[in-house]
Amino acid sequence: MATNVVELRTPQGREKLNELLEQVTITCPEDIHDAAVNLARIAKERGMQVAVCDDISSKEPMVDAEGTILNADIFQWLEDGARWWEDHRLALHSPLPRACRYESEPFWVNKDGFNTRWRNSYLEEIDLTDFEKRSLCKAAIVIPVHLPFGQISANSFISMDREKEDLSEEFAMYGSLFSQVTRRFVAGYVQAHRTKRRIPSDCVLSKREVECLRWAAIGKTDKEISMILERSHATIRYHIHRAGEKLDSVNRAQTIFKAGQLGYLGANS
C-alpha cells in the first residue's frame, strides 16, 4: 500500500497548548476520569471522537479510579459494531494497531493507504483489504505511543461524520495537537497504573555485556560469539551470565528480552 508523506502544522499558541496539556495530565489514578473527559472534549470540539488503547498486548480495558471503562462511558464507543474495546482480536487483525508496531509518529489512513511524515516501507506492506470492516471506520488519525519496556499504545481519532474518508485537512490542522495531548494522557495513565516492577531500576550493562548480548540476540551461540570477539568461551558465558544477574533474569532468553526492552540491543537485534 502506498504511503504518502504529509506535513503537520504547529499548534497555535504555546500558552493554549500548555493549558490543554495540563487538562489531560494524570499524576495519580484519581486524575484519570477528568483527564479522559477533557481528552474527549478536545477531540469533539474539533469534530472527532477519540479511541484510546494504552497497551495493544493487554486484554484489560482502560478504567478510571472507580473502575469506569473509559472507552465506553467517557469516549462513548457504545453502539453495536463500535464497541471495539471488547474485541481483543483487533490488535492482531486491524491495520490500525498493527501499523503502530512499525511507526511511532502520527499518521492518518484510509482504504487507499497510509499518510505519514515520512515514507515508511513497513506500512506500505500492510494489507488494507476490507479496511472499513477491519478498522471499524472509513478513515482515522492514528497516534502511536511507544512506552518504556516495549509497551505500545494505539490511539485513534475518528471523524464525527462517519462517511468521511479524507482526513488530510484535519490531520494537517490537529495532528500535532492530538499527538501531544494523547501522549501526555497515555503516559500519565500508564504511570498511574504501573505497580509491578518488571526490571531492576538503574541497571547499567557494560560494553562487553552488551556486545555479547547483541550477538546472542541474532542467534549466535557462546562458541560462535567467542570466535567473533576473540575471547574465550568461558569469558562469553561470564558476560552473558553477569548481564542476566543485573537484569534479574531466569535464563538467557529473558536476559536478551529485558536488555532489548531497555534499548541496549538497538534496532538491528
PDB file of C-alpha atoms in Angstrom:
ATOM      1  CA  MET A   1       0.000   0.000   0.000  1.00  0.00           C
ATOM      2  CA  ALA A   2       1.210   3.485  -0.801  1.00  0.00           C
ATOM      3  CA  THR A   3       2.475   5.725   1.938  1.00  0.00           C
ATOM      4  CA  ASN A   4       2.068   9.445   1.332  1.00  0.00           C
ATOM      5  CA  VAL A   5       4.288  11.986   3.082  1.00  0.00           C
ATOM      6  CA  VAL A   6       2.477  14.887   4.732  1.00  0.00           C
ATOM      7  CA  GLU A   7       3.450  17.886   6.843  1.00  0.00           C
ATOM      8  CA  LEU A   8       1.819  18.805  10.152  1.00  0.00           C
ATOM      9  CA  ARG A   9       1.135  22.338  11.268  1.00  0.00           C
ATOM     10  CA  THR A  10       2.423  23.553  14.609  1.00  0.00           C
ATOM     11  CA  PRO A  11      -0.360  24.001  17.205  1.00  0.00           C
ATOM     12  CA  GLN A  12      -1.196  27.677  17.558  1.00  0.00           C
ATOM     13  CA  GLY A  13      -0.422  29.395  20.843  1.00  0.00           C
ATOM     14  CA  ARG A  14       2.069  27.925  23.288  1.00  0.00           C
ATOM     15  CA  GLU A  15       0.009  29.062  26.267  1.00  0.00           C
ATOM     16  CA  LYS A  16      -3.113  27.427  24.843  1.00  0.00           C
ATOM     17  CA  LEU A  17      -1.234  24.186  24.187  1.00  0.00           C
ATOM     18  CA  ASN A  18       0.176  24.146  27.713  1.00  0.00           C
ATOM     19  CA  GLU A  19      -3.327  24.656  29.065  1.00  0.00           C
ATOM     20  CA  LEU A  20      -4.656  21.694  27.070  1.00  0.00           C
ATOM     21  CA  LEU A  21      -1.744  19.519  28.155  1.00  0.00           C
ATOM     22  CA  GLU A  22      -2.410  20.398  31.776  1.00  0.00           C
ATOM     23  CA  GLN A  23      -6.044  19.358  31.332  1.00  0.00           C
ATOM     24  CA  VAL A  24      -5.076  15.823  30.241  1.00  0.00           C
ATOM     25  CA  THR A  25      -2.212  15.347  32.704  1.00  0.00           C
ATOM     26  CA  ILE A  26      -2.517  12.365  35.056  1.00  0.00           C
ATOM     27  CA  THR A  27      -0.412  12.153  38.208  1.00  0.00           C
ATOM     28  CA  CYS A  28      -2.499   9.617  40.154  1.00  0.00           C
ATOM     29  CA  PRO A  29      -5.468   7.295  39.488  1.00  0.00           C
ATOM     30  CA  GLU A  30      -7.893   9.935  40.772  1.00  0.00           C
ATOM     31  CA  ASP A  31      -6.893  12.237  37.877  1.00  0.00           C
ATOM     32  CA  ILE A  32      -7.859   9.737  35.168  1.00  0.00           C
ATOM     33  CA  HIS A  33     -11.589  10.490  34.930  1.00  0.00           C
ATOM     34  CA  ASP A  34     -11.305  14.247  34.477  1.00  0.00           C
ATOM     35  CA  ALA A  35      -8.332  13.920  32.130  1.00  0.00           C
ATOM     36  CA  ALA A  36     -10.311  11.494  29.961  1.00  0.00           C
ATOM     37  CA  VAL A  37     -13.294  13.843  29.903  1.00  0.00           C
ATOM     38  CA  ASN A  38     -11.005  16.650  28.765  1.00  0.00           C
ATOM     39  CA  LEU A  39      -9.412  14.496  26.073  1.00  0.00           C
ATOM     40  CA  ALA A  40     -12.844  13.560  24.748  1.00  0.00           C
ATOM     41  CA  ARG A  41     -13.842  17.236  24.714  1.00  0.00           C
ATOM     42  CA  ILE A  42     -10.670  18.300  22.888  1.00  0.00           C
ATOM     43  CA  ALA A  43     -11.445  15.763  20.171  1.00  0.00           C
ATOM     44  CA  LYS A  44     -15.151  16.631  19.964  1.00  0.00           C
ATOM     45  CA  GLU A  45     -14.502  20.367  19.639  1.00  0.00           C
ATOM     46  CA  ARG A  46     -12.531  19.513  16.509  1.00  0.00           C
ATOM     47  CA  GLY A  47     -15.174  17.215  15.064  1.00  0.00           C
ATOM     48  CA  MET A  48     -13.542  13.984  16.179  1.00  0.00           C
ATOM     49  CA  GLN A  49     -14.180  11.078  18.534  1.00  0.00           C
ATOM     50  CA  VAL A  50     -11.197   9.586  20.314  1.00  0.00           C
ATOM     51  CA  ALA A  51     -10.443   5.917  20.994  1.00  0.00           C
ATOM     52  CA  VAL A  52      -7.573   5.115  23.359  1.00  0.00           C
ATOM     53  CA  CYS A  53      -5.722   1.860  23.981  1.00  0.00           C
ATOM     54  CA  ASP A  54      -2.805   2.016  26.404  1.00  0.00           C
ATOM     55  CA  ASP A  55      -1.397  -1.422  25.585  1.00  0.00           C
ATOM     56  CA  ILE A  56      -2.206  -3.375  22.416  1.00  0.00           C
ATOM     57  CA  SER A  57      -0.971  -6.582  24.074  1.00  0.00           C
ATOM     58  CA  SER A  58      -3.389  -6.329  27.000  1.00  0.00           C
ATOM     59  CA  LYS A  59      -6.972  -7.566  27.260  1.00  0.00           C
ATOM     60  CA  GLU A  60      -7.728  -5.253  30.171  1.00  0.00           C
ATOM     61  CA  PRO A  61      -9.906  -2.201  29.372  1.00  0.00           C
ATOM     62  CA  MET A  62      -8.731   1.242  30.428  1.00  0.00           C
ATOM     63  CA  VAL A  63     -10.515   2.357  33.603  1.00  0.00           C
ATOM     64  CA  ASP A  64     -10.573   5.273  35.999  1.00  0.00           C
ATOM     65  CA  ALA A  65     -10.108   5.066  39.775  1.00  0.00           C
ATOM     66  CA  GLU A  66     -13.708   3.876  40.198  1.00  0.00           C
ATOM     67  CA  GLY A  67     -13.454   1.165  37.558  1.00  0.00           C
ATOM     68  CA  THR A  68     -15.386   3.081  34.895  1.00  0.00           C
ATOM     69  CA  ILE A  69     -14.424   1.881  31.405  1.00  0.00           C
ATOM     70  CA  LEU A  70     -13.091   4.949  29.611  1.00  0.00           C
ATOM     71  CA  ASN A  71     -13.815   3.902  26.042  1.00  0.00           C
ATOM     72  CA  ALA A  72     -17.420   3.124  26.915  1.00  0.00           C
ATOM     73  CA  ASP A  73     -18.624   5.713  29.405  1.00  0.00           C
ATOM     74  CA  ILE A  74     -16.371   8.657  28.536  1.00  0.00           C
ATOM     75  CA  PHE A  75     -15.252   8.212  24.938  1.00  0.00           C
ATOM     76  CA  GLN A  76     -18.716   6.841  24.081  1.00  0.00           C
ATOM     77  CA  TRP A  77     -17.945   3.792  21.953  1.00  0.00           C
ATOM     78  CA  LEU A  78     -21.207   2.077  22.820  1.00  0.00           C
ATOM     79  CA  GLU A  79     -23.175   1.307  19.674  1.00  0.00           C
ATOM     80  CA  ASP A  80     -23.330  -2.160  18.118  1.00  0.00           C
ATOM     81  CA  GLY A  81     -20.324  -2.570  15.868  1.00  0.00           C
ATOM     82  CA  ALA A  82     -18.475   0.260  17.616  1.00  0.00           C
ATOM     83  CA  ARG A  83     -17.516  -1.469  20.852  1.00  0.00           C
ATOM     84  CA  TRP A  84     -14.012  -2.174  19.535  1.00  0.00           C
ATOM     85  CA  TRP A  85     -12.525  -2.251  23.033  1.00  0.00           C
ATOM     86  CA  GLU A  86     -14.365  -5.531  23.696  1.00  0.00           C
ATOM     87  CA  ASP A  87     -12.780  -7.308  20.709  1.00  0.00           C
ATOM     88  CA  HIS A  88      -9.248  -8.316  21.673  1.00  0.00           C
ATOM     89  CA  ARG A  89      -8.605  -9.743  18.201  1.00  0.00           C
ATOM     90  CA  LEU A  90      -8.445  -6.247  16.734  1.00  0.00           C
ATOM     91  CA  ALA A  91      -4.867  -5.754  17.898  1.00  0.00           C
ATOM     92  CA  LEU A  92      -3.908  -8.670  15.666  1.00  0.00           C
ATOM     93  CA  HIS A  93      -6.238  -8.131  12.705  1.00  0.00           C
ATOM     94  CA  SER A  94      -6.922  -4.397  12.451  1.00  0.00           C
ATOM     95  CA  PRO A  95      -4.377  -2.448  10.383  1.00  0.00           C
ATOM     96  CA  LEU A  96      -4.520   0.457  12.876  1.00  0.00           C
ATOM     97  CA  PRO A  97      -2.786  -1.109  15.910  1.00  0.00           C
ATOM     98  CA  ARG A  98      -0.675  -3.232  13.569  1.00  0.00           C
ATOM     99  CA  ALA A  99       0.723  -0.086  11.964  1.00  0.00           C
ATOM    100  CA  CYS A 100       1.594   1.259  15.421  1.00  0.00           C
ATOM    101  CA  ARG A 101       4.096  -1.577  15.783  1.00  0.00           C
ATOM    102  CA  TYR A 102       6.051  -0.131  12.851  1.00  0.00           C
ATOM    103  CA  GLU A 103       5.547   3.631  13.223  1.00  0.00           C
ATOM    104  CA  SER A 104       5.985   5.927  16.228  1.00  0.00           C
ATOM    105  CA  GLU A 105       4.800   9.211  14.678  1.00  0.00           C
ATOM    106  CA  PRO A 106       1.206  10.290  13.949  1.00  0.00           C
ATOM    107  CA  PHE A 107      -0.362   9.284  10.642  1.00  0.00           C
ATOM    108  CA  TRP A 108      -3.775   9.109   9.026  1.00  0.00           C
ATOM    109  CA  VAL A 109      -5.073   6.207   6.998  1.00  0.00           C
ATOM    110  CA  ASN A 110      -7.988   5.084   4.855  1.00  0.00           C
ATOM    111  CA  LYS A 111      -8.541   2.266   2.355  1.00  0.00           C
ATOM    112  CA  ASP A 112      -6.194   3.962  -0.116  1.00  0.00           C
ATOM    113  CA  GLY A 113      -3.130   3.938   2.125  1.00  0.00           C
ATOM    114  CA  PHE A 114      -1.139   5.494   4.951  1.00  0.00           C
ATOM    115  CA  ASN A 115      -0.250   9.181   5.110  1.00  0.00           C
ATOM    116  CA  THR A 116       2.810   9.843   7.253  1.00  0.00           C
ATOM    117  CA  ARG A 117       5.516  12.401   7.979  1.00  0.00           C
ATOM    118  CA  TRP A 118       7.999  10.278   6.046  1.00  0.00           C
ATOM    119  CA  ARG A 119       7.950   7.235   3.840  1.00  0.00           C
ATOM    120  CA  ASN A 120       7.663   4.014   5.822  1.00  0.00           C
ATOM    121  CA  SER A 121       8.195   0.864   3.768  1.00  0.00           C
ATOM    122  CA  TYR A 122       6.790  -1.319   6.550  1.00  0.00           C
ATOM    123  CA  LEU A 123       3.421   0.431   6.332  1.00  0.00           C
ATOM    124  CA  GLU A 124       3.399   0.032   2.566  1.00  0.00           C
ATOM    125  CA  GLU A 125       3.299  -3.732   3.033  1.00  0.00           C
ATOM    126  CA  ILE A 126       0.314  -3.765   5.410  1.00  0.00           C
ATOM    127  CA  ASP A 127      -2.789  -5.196   3.738  1.00  0.00           C
ATOM    128  CA  LEU A 128      -5.677  -2.701   3.733  1.00  0.00           C
ATOM    129  CA  THR A 129      -8.207  -5.039   2.093  1.00  0.00           C
ATOM    130  CA  ASP A 130     -11.673  -4.619   3.664  1.00  0.00           C
ATOM    131  CA  PHE A 131     -10.282  -1.636   5.543  1.00  0.00           C
ATOM    132  CA  GLU A 132     -13.605  -0.373   6.920  1.00  0.00           C
ATOM    133  CA  LYS A 133     -14.695  -3.786   8.174  1.00  0.00           C
ATOM    134  CA  ARG A 134     -11.379  -4.498   9.867  1.00  0.00           C
ATOM    135  CA  SER A 135     -10.794  -0.980  11.243  1.00  0.00           C
ATOM    136  CA  LEU A 136     -14.444  -0.172  12.076  1.00  0.00           C
ATOM    137  CA  CYS A 137     -14.096   3.207  10.329  1.00  0.00           C
ATOM    138  CA  LYS A 138     -13.604   4.725   6.894  1.00  0.00           C
ATOM    139  CA  ALA A 139     -10.584   6.783   7.961  1.00  0.00           C
ATOM    140  CA  ALA A 140      -8.638   7.545  11.118  1.00  0.00           C
ATOM    141  CA  ILE A 141      -5.923   9.761  12.505  1.00  0.00           C
ATOM    142  CA  VAL A 142      -3.716   7.406  14.491  1.00  0.00           C
ATOM    143  CA  ILE A 143      -1.381   8.356  17.346  1.00  0.00           C
ATOM    144  CA  PRO A 144       1.091   5.618  18.312  1.00  0.00           C
ATOM    145  CA  VAL A 145       2.702   5.994  21.725  1.00  0.00           C
ATOM    146  CA  HIS A 146       5.781   3.846  22.322  1.00  0.00           C
ATOM    147  CA  LEU A 147       6.367   3.490  26.047  1.00  0.00           C
ATOM    148  CA  PRO A 148       9.180   2.069  28.204  1.00  0.00           C
ATOM    149  CA  PHE A 149       9.676  -1.728  28.291  1.00  0.00           C
ATOM    150  CA  GLY A 150       8.282  -2.253  24.803  1.00  0.00           C
ATOM    151  CA  GLN A 151       4.687  -1.255  25.566  1.00  0.00           C
ATOM    152  CA  ILE A 152       2.800   0.136  22.558  1.00  0.00           C
ATOM    153  CA  SER A 153      -0.289   2.316  22.815  1.00  0.00           C
ATOM    154  CA  ALA A 154      -2.526   2.743  19.737  1.00  0.00           C
ATOM    155  CA  ASN A 155      -4.959   5.669  19.685  1.00  0.00           C
ATOM    156  CA  SER A 156      -7.361   6.851  17.004  1.00  0.00           C
ATOM    157  CA  PHE A 157      -9.325   9.973  16.195  1.00  0.00           C
ATOM    158  CA  ILE A 158     -12.381   9.271  14.018  1.00  0.00           C
ATOM    159  CA  SER A 159     -14.468  11.966  12.325  1.00  0.00           C
ATOM    160  CA  MET A 160     -17.936  12.535  13.768  1.00  0.00           C
ATOM    161  CA  ASP A 161     -19.001  12.383  10.112  1.00  0.00           C
ATOM    162  CA  ARG A 162     -18.701   8.612   9.775  1.00  0.00           C
ATOM    163  CA  GLU A 163     -18.827   8.798   5.970  1.00  0.00           C
ATOM    164  CA  LYS A 164     -15.726  10.976   5.722  1.00  0.00           C
ATOM    165  CA  GLU A 165     -12.802   9.220   4.066  1.00  0.00           C
ATOM    166  CA  ASP A 166     -10.330  12.092   3.626  1.00  0.00           C
ATOM    167  CA  LEU A 167      -8.787  13.397   6.852  1.00  0.00           C
ATOM    168  CA  SER A 168      -5.875  15.242   5.259  1.00  0.00           C
ATOM    169  CA  GLU A 169      -7.114  18.669   6.387  1.00  0.00           C
ATOM    170  CA  GLU A 170      -7.882  17.529   9.938  1.00  0.00           C
ATOM    171  CA  PHE A 171      -4.514  15.803  10.149  1.00  0.00           C
ATOM    172  CA  ALA A 172      -2.646  18.888   8.985  1.00  0.00           C
ATOM    173  CA  MET A 173      -4.526  21.113  11.432  1.00  0.00           C
ATOM    174  CA  TYR A 174      -4.756  18.898  14.504  1.00  0.00           C
ATOM    175  CA  GLY A 175      -2.276  16.031  14.079  1.00  0.00           C
ATOM    176  CA  SER A 176       0.418  17.613  16.225  1.00  0.00           C
ATOM    177  CA  LEU A 177      -2.080  18.699  18.878  1.00  0.00           C
ATOM    178  CA  PHE A 178      -3.709  15.266  19.041  1.00  0.00           C
ATOM    179  CA  SER A 179      -0.266  13.690  19.285  1.00  0.00           C
ATOM    180  CA  GLN A 180       0.853  15.822  22.211  1.00  0.00           C
ATOM    181  CA  VAL A 181      -2.319  15.578  24.297  1.00  0.00           C
ATOM    182  CA  THR A 182      -2.646  11.836  23.652  1.00  0.00           C
ATOM    183  CA  ARG A 183       0.952  11.122  24.596  1.00  0.00           C
ATOM    184  CA  ARG A 184       0.579  13.151  27.785  1.00  0.00           C
ATOM    185  CA  PHE A 185      -2.668  11.348  28.685  1.00  0.00           C
ATOM    186  CA  VAL A 186      -1.424   7.828  27.940  1.00  0.00           C
ATOM    187  CA  ALA A 187       1.967   8.257  29.638  1.00  0.00           C
ATOM    188  CA  GLY A 188       0.258   9.528  32.780  1.00  0.00           C
ATOM    189  CA  TYR A 189      -2.331   6.758  32.716  1.00  0.00           C
ATOM    190  CA  VAL A 190       0.303   4.035  32.405  1.00  0.00           C
ATOM    191  CA  GLN A 191       2.435   5.532  35.164  1.00  0.00           C
ATOM    192  CA  ALA A 192      -0.576   5.834  37.473  1.00  0.00           C
ATOM    193  CA  HIS A 193      -1.448   2.164  36.935  1.00  0.00           C
ATOM    194  CA  ARG A 194       2.058   0.721  36.945  1.00  0.00           C
ATOM    195  CA  THR A 195       2.547  -1.109  40.237  1.00  0.00           C
ATOM    196  CA  LYS A 196       4.722  -4.069  39.200  1.00  0.00           C
ATOM    197  CA  ARG A 197       8.428  -3.520  38.686  1.00  0.00           C
ATOM    198  CA  ARG A 198       9.500  -5.817  35.854  1.00  0.00           C
ATOM    199  CA  ILE A 199      13.117  -4.700  35.510  1.00  0.00           C
ATOM    200  CA  PRO A 200      15.582  -3.625  38.237  1.00  0.00           C
ATOM    201  CA  SER A 201      15.986   0.133  38.418  1.00  0.00           C
ATOM    202  CA  ASP A 202      19.217   1.862  37.395  1.00  0.00           C
ATOM    203  CA  CYS A 203      20.503  -1.237  35.611  1.00  0.00           C
ATOM    204  CA  VAL A 204      23.727  -0.499  33.715  1.00  0.00           C
ATOM    205  CA  LEU A 205      25.258  -3.124  31.437  1.00  0.00           C
ATOM    206  CA  SER A 206      28.917  -2.995  30.484  1.00  0.00           C
ATOM    207  CA  LYS A 207      30.108  -2.502  26.919  1.00  0.00           C
ATOM    208  CA  ARG A 208      31.260  -6.133  26.720  1.00  0.00           C
ATOM    209  CA  GLU A 209      27.987  -7.464  28.144  1.00  0.00           C
ATOM    210  CA  VAL A 210      26.015  -5.513  25.554  1.00  0.00           C
ATOM    211  CA  GLU A 211      28.306  -6.704  22.778  1.00  0.00           C
ATOM    212  CA  CYS A 212      27.807 -10.338  23.746  1.00  0.00           C
ATOM    213  CA  LEU A 213      24.037  -9.940  24.044  1.00  0.00           C
ATOM    214  CA  ARG A 214      23.776  -8.281  20.625  1.00  0.00           C
ATOM    215  CA  TRP A 215      25.361 -11.314  19.010  1.00  0.00           C
ATOM    216  CA  ALA A 216      23.251 -13.670  21.137  1.00  0.00           C
ATOM    217  CA  ALA A 217      20.097 -11.790  20.082  1.00  0.00           C
ATOM    218  CA  ILE A 218      20.687 -12.677  16.438  1.00  0.00           C
ATOM    219  CA  GLY A 219      21.127 -16.362  17.260  1.00  0.00           C
ATOM    220  CA  LYS A 220      24.861 -16.785  17.783  1.00  0.00           C
ATOM    221  CA  THR A 221      25.989 -19.406  20.289  1.00  0.00           C
ATOM    222  CA  ASP A 222      28.542 -18.713  23.001  1.00  0.00           C
ATOM    223  CA  LYS A 223      31.141 -20.591  20.973  1.00  0.00           C
ATOM    224  CA  GLU A 224      30.400 -18.514  17.863  1.00  0.00           C
ATOM    225  CA  ILE A 225      30.492 -15.270  19.863  1.00  0.00           C
ATOM    226  CA  SER A 226      33.836 -16.258  21.369  1.00  0.00           C
ATOM    227  CA  MET A 227      35.245 -16.697  17.872  1.00  0.00           C
ATOM    228  CA  ILE A 228      33.796 -13.376  16.651  1.00  0.00           C
ATOM    229  CA  LEU A 229      35.062 -11.374  19.653  1.00  0.00           C
ATOM    230  CA  GLU A 230      38.258 -13.402  20.008  1.00  0.00           C
ATOM    231  CA  ARG A 231      37.567 -14.158  23.645  1.00  0.00           C
ATOM    232  CA  SER A 232      37.368 -17.471  25.472  1.00  0.00           C
ATOM    233  CA  HIS A 233      34.140 -19.455  25.652  1.00  0.00           C
ATOM    234  CA  ALA A 234      34.162 -19.050  29.439  1.00  0.00           C
ATOM    235  CA  THR A 235      34.529 -15.252  29.148  1.00  0.00           C
ATOM    236  CA  ILE A 236      31.466 -15.010  26.885  1.00  0.00           C
ATOM    237  CA  ARG A 237      29.419 -17.165  29.276  1.00  0.00           C
ATOM    238  CA  TYR A 238      30.512 -14.960  32.166  1.00  0.00           C
ATOM    239  CA  HIS A 239      29.452 -11.707  30.469  1.00  0.00           C
ATOM    240  CA  ILE A 240      26.034 -13.057  29.487  1.00  0.00           C
ATOM    241  CA  HIS A 241      25.528 -14.580  32.944  1.00  0.00           C
ATOM    242  CA  ARG A 242      26.562 -11.306  34.605  1.00  0.00           C
ATOM    243  CA  ALA A 243      24.101  -9.352  32.447  1.00  0.00           C
ATOM    244  CA  GLY A 244      21.373 -11.793  33.479  1.00  0.00           C
ATOM    245  CA  GLU A 245      22.144 -11.185  37.154  1.00  0.00           C
ATOM    246  CA  LYS A 246      21.899  -7.426  36.670  1.00  0.00           C
ATOM    247  CA  LEU A 247      18.579  -7.788  34.827  1.00  0.00           C
ATOM    248  CA  ASP A 248      17.214 -10.345  37.346  1.00  0.00           C
ATOM    249  CA  SER A 249      16.600 -12.823  34.516  1.00  0.00           C
ATOM    250  CA  VAL A 250      15.865 -16.523  34.878  1.00  0.00           C
ATOM    251  CA  ASN A 251      17.523 -17.607  31.619  1.00  0.00           C
ATOM    252  CA  ARG A 252      19.397 -16.457  28.518  1.00  0.00           C
ATOM    253  CA  ALA A 253      16.237 -15.698  26.539  1.00  0.00           C
ATOM    254  CA  GLN A 254      14.841 -13.419  29.252  1.00  0.00           C
ATOM    255  CA  THR A 255      18.197 -11.655  29.549  1.00  0.00           C
ATOM    256  CA  ILE A 256      18.107 -10.813  25.842  1.00  0.00           C
ATOM    257  CA  PHE A 257      14.449  -9.774  26.075  1.00  0.00           C
ATOM    258  CA  LYS A 258      14.979  -7.434  29.017  1.00  0.00           C
ATOM    259  CA  ALA A 259      18.104  -5.907  27.503  1.00  0.00           C
ATOM    260  CA  GLY A 260      16.083  -5.224  24.364  1.00  0.00           C
ATOM    261  CA  GLN A 261      13.308  -3.599  26.386  1.00  0.00           C
ATOM    262  CA  LEU A 262      15.846  -1.200  27.871  1.00  0.00           C
ATOM    263  CA  GLY A 263      17.203  -0.288  24.439  1.00  0.00           C
ATOM    264  CA  TYR A 264      20.630  -1.876  24.824  1.00  0.00           C
ATOM    265  CA  LEU A 265      20.375  -4.008  21.715  1.00  0.00           C
ATOM    266  CA  GLY A 266      19.241  -1.403  19.199  1.00  0.00           C
ATOM    267  CA  ALA A 267      17.006  -1.908  16.179  1.00  0.00           C
ATOM    268  CA  ASN A 268      19.261  -4.433  14.436  1.00  0.00           C
ATOM    269  CA  SER A 269      18.965  -7.204  17.008  1.00  0.00           C
TER     270      SER A 269
END
